[in-house]
Short mmCIF file of C-alpha atoms in Angstrom, two decimals:
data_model
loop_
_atom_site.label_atom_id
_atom_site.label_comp_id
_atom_site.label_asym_id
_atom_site.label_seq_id
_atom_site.Cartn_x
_atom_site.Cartn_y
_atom_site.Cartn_z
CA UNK A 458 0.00 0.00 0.00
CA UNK A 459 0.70 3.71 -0.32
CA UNK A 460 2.17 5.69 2.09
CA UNK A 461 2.89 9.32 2.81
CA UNK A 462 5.61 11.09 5.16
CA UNK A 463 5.99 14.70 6.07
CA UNK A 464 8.62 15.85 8.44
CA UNK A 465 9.18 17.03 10.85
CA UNK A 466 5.70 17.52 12.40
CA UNK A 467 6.30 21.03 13.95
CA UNK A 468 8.57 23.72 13.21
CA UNK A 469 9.51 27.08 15.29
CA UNK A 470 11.96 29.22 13.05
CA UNK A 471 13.34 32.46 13.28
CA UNK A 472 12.46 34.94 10.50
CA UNK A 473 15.28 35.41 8.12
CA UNK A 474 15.98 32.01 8.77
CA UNK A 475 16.18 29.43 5.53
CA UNK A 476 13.40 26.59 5.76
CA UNK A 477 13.54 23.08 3.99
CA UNK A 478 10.51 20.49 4.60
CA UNK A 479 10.78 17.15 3.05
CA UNK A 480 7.38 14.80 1.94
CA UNK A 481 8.40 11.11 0.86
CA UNK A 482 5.94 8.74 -0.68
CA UNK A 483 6.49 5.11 -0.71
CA UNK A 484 4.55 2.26 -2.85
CA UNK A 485 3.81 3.63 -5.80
CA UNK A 486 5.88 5.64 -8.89
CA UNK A 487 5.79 8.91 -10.95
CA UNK A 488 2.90 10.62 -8.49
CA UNK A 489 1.88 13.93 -8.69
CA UNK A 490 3.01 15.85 -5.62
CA UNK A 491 1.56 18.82 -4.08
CA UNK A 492 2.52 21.06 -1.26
CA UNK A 493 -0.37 23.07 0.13
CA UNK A 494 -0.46 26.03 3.04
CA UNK A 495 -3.17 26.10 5.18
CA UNK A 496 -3.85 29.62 7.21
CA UNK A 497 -5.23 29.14 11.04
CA UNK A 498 -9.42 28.43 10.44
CA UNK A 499 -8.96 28.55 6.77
CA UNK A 500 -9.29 26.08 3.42
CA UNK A 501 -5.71 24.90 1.75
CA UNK A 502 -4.03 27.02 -0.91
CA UNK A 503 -1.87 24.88 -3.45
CA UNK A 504 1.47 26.44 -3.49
CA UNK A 505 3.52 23.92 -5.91
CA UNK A 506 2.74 20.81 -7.98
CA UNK A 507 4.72 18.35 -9.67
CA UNK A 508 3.85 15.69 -12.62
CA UNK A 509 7.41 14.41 -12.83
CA UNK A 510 11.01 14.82 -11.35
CA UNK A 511 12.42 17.96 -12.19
CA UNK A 512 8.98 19.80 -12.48
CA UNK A 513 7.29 22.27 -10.62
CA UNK A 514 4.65 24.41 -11.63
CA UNK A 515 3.75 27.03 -9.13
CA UNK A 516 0.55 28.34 -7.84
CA UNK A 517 1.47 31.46 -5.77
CA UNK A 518 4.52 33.42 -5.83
CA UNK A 519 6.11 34.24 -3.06
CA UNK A 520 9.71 33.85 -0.99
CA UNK A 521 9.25 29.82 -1.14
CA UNK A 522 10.15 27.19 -3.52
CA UNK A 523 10.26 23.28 -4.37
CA UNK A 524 12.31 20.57 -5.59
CA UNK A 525 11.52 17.39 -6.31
CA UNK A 526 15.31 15.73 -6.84
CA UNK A 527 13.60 11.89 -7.01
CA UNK A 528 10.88 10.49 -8.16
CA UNK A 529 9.04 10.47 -4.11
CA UNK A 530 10.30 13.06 -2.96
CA UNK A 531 9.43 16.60 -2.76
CA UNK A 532 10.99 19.55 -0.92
CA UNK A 533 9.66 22.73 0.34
CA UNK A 534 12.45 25.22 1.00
CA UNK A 535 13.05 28.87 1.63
CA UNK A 536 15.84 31.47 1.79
CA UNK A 537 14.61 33.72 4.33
CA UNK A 538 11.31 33.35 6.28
CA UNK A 539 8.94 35.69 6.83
CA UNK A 540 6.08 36.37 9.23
CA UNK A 541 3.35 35.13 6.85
CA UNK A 542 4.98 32.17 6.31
CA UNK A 543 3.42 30.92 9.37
CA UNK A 544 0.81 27.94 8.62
CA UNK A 545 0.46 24.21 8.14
CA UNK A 546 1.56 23.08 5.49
CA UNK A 547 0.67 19.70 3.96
CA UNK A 548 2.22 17.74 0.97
CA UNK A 549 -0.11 15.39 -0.79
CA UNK A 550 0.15 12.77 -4.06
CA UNK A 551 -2.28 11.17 -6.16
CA UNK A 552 -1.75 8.79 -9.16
CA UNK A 553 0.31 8.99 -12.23
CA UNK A 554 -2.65 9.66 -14.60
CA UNK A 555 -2.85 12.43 -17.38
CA UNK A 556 -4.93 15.21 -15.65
CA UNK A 557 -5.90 16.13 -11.58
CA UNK A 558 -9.14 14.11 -11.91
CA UNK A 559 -7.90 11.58 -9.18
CA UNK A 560 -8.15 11.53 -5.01
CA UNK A 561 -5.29 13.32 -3.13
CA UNK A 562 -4.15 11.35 -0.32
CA UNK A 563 -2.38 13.71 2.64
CA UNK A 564 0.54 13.82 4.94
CA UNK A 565 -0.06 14.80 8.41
CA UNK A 566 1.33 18.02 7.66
CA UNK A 567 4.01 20.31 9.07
CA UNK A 568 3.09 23.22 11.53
CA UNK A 569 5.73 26.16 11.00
CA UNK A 570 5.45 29.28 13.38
CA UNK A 571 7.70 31.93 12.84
CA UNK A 572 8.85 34.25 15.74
CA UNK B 834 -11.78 31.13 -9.91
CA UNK B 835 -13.10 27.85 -9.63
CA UNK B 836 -13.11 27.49 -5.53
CA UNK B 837 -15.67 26.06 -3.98
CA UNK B 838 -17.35 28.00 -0.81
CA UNK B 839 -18.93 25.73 2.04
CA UNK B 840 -21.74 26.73 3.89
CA UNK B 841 -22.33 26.93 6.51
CA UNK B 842 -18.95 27.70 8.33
CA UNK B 843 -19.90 26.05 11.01
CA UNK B 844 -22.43 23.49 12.24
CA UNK B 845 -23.33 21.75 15.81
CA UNK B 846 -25.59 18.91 15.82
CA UNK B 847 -26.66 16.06 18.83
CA UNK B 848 -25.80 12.49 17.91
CA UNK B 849 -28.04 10.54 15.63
CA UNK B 850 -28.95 13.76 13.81
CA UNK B 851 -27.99 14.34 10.14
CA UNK B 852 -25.46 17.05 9.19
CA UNK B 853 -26.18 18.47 5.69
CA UNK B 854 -23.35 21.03 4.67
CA UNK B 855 -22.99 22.83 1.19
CA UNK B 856 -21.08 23.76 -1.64
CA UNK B 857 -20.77 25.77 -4.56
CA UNK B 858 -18.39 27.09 -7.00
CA UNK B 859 -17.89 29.19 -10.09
CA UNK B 860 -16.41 27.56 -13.18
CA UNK B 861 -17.49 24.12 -15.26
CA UNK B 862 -15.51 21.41 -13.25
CA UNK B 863 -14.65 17.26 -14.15
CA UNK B 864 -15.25 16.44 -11.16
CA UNK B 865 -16.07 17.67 -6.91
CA UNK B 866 -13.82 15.94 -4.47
CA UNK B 867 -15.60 15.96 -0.37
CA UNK B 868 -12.40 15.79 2.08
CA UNK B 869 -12.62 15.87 5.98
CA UNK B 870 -9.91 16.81 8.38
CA UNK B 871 -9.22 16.07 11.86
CA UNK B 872 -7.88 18.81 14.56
CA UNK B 873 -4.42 19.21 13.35
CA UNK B 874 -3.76 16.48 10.75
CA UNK B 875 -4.30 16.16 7.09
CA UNK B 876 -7.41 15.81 4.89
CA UNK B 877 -8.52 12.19 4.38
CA UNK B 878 -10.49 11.91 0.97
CA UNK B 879 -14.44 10.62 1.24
CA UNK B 880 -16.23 10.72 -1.88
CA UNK B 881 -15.39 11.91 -5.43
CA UNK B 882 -18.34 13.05 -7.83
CA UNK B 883 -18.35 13.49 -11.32
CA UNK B 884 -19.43 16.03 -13.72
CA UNK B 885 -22.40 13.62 -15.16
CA UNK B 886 -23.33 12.19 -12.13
CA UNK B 887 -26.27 13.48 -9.93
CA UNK B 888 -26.22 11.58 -6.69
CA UNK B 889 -23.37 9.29 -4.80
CA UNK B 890 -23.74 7.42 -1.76
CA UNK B 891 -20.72 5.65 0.63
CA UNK B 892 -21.90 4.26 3.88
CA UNK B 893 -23.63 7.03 5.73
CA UNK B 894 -22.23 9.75 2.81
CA UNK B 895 -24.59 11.21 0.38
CA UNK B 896 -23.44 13.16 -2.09
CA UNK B 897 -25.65 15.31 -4.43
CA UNK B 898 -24.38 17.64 -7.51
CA UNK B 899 -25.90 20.05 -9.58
CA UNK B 900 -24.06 21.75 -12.18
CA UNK B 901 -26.54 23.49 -13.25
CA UNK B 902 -26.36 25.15 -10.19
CA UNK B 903 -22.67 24.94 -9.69
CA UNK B 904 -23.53 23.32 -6.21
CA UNK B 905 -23.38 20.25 -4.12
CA UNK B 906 -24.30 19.36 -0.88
CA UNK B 907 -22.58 16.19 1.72
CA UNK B 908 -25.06 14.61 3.79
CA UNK B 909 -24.33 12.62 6.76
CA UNK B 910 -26.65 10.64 8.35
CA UNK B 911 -27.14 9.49 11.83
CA UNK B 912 -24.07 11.67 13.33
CA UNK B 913 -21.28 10.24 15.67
CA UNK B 914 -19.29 12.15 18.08
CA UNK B 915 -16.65 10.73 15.63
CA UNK B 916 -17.39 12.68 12.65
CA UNK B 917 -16.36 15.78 14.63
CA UNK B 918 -13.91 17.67 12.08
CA UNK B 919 -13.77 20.21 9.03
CA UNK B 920 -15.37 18.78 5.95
CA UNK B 921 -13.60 20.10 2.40
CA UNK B 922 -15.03 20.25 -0.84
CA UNK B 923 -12.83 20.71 -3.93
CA UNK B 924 -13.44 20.81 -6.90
CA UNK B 925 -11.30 19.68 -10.27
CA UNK B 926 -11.06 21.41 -13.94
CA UNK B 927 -8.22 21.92 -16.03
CA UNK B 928 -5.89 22.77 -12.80
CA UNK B 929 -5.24 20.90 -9.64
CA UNK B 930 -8.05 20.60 -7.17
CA UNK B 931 -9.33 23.94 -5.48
CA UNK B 932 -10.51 23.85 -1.58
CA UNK B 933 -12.89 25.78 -0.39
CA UNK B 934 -12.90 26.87 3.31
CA UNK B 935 -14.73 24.29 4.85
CA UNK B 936 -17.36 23.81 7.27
CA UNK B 937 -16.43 22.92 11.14
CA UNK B 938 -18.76 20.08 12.25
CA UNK B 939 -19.43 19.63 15.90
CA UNK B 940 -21.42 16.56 17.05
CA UNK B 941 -22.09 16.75 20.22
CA UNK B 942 -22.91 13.33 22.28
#
């Protein structure tokens, strides 16, 4: 079966500080991977999606950025934090088929508070 | 944009009642996607609805759609203290899946 890892689980950073969050998927090959931020109360805004290593489209732009340097992995980084990068943030896959029709299934997500 | 908007925002209900929340959105979609979320933990897919369909059910799920409308509704029946959470829907066109804000379900035992 399919499974999904975010880490870590929380995250209290300084701002100016760099940021790196890493989602792994295991049991399956060529997903699409999505990282998502999700404000305090608030639905999820997609930030980046890939269909294949090496690719990232991106939703919103702003001071963060992926990488997906394997196949099941995907990284969330930043060079210098800010304030409203405070959230949870959760990475997500769902199949290898043409188009976004399919299911998302969800890591547990990362809380990041900046100070 | 092609987000969906839940209402209402929030809902409290006794056990053993149903909880009926709603949805509706702005642009043609493939498909509406119903998610729920626990306190602090990531959303756990329930039931996906497509474009030609009118009515889904799974277990104590209902789904309805209406595109005419550009709406849906997720019905639960017979509430458990259990199915306490925030319940997503999203919906799917030519871009990755778009969350609305959600609706906070209490069910109170």
């Amino acid at each position: 079966s399919q499974t999904i890892h975010q880490w870590p689980a929380t995250l209290v950073q300084p701002v100016g500080s760099p940021l790196s969050l890493e989602c792994t998927v295991e049991g399956t090959s060529n997903p699409n991977l999505y990282w998502y931020r999700q404000a305090a109360g608030r639905g999820l805004q997609l930030l980046f999606y890939s269909v294949g290593i090496g690719q990232i489209s991106s939703e919103v732009p702003q001071n963060l950025s992926a990488s997906r340097p394997q196949d099941r992995q995907f990284i969330l980084s930043s060079k210098k934090l800010l304030l409203s990068d405070s959230g949870f943030y959760l990475c997500a896959w769902s199949p290898p088929r043409q188009g976004f029709d399919q299911p998302q299934h969800f890591g547990d997500g990362t809380r990041l508070s900046i100070l | 944009s092609q987000q969906g908007e839940e209402d209402p925002q929030a809902l409290s209900i006794q056990e053993g009642e149903n909880a009926t929340m709603n949805c509706s959105y702005k642009t043609s979609i493939n498909n509406l996607q119903w998610y729920r979320q626990n306190s602090g933990r990531g959303l756990v897919h329930l039931i996906l609805i497509r474009s030609n369909e009118r009515e889904k059910h799974s277990g104590r799920l209902r789904v309805t759609l209406d595109t005419s409308k550009k709406s849906s509704s997720l019905l639960i029946t017979a509430s458990r203290a259990a199915d306490t959470a925030s319940y997503f829907c999203a919906t799917v066109g030519n871009t990755p899946l778009v969350f609305g804000k959600g609706t906070r379900l209490s069910v109170i035992a």
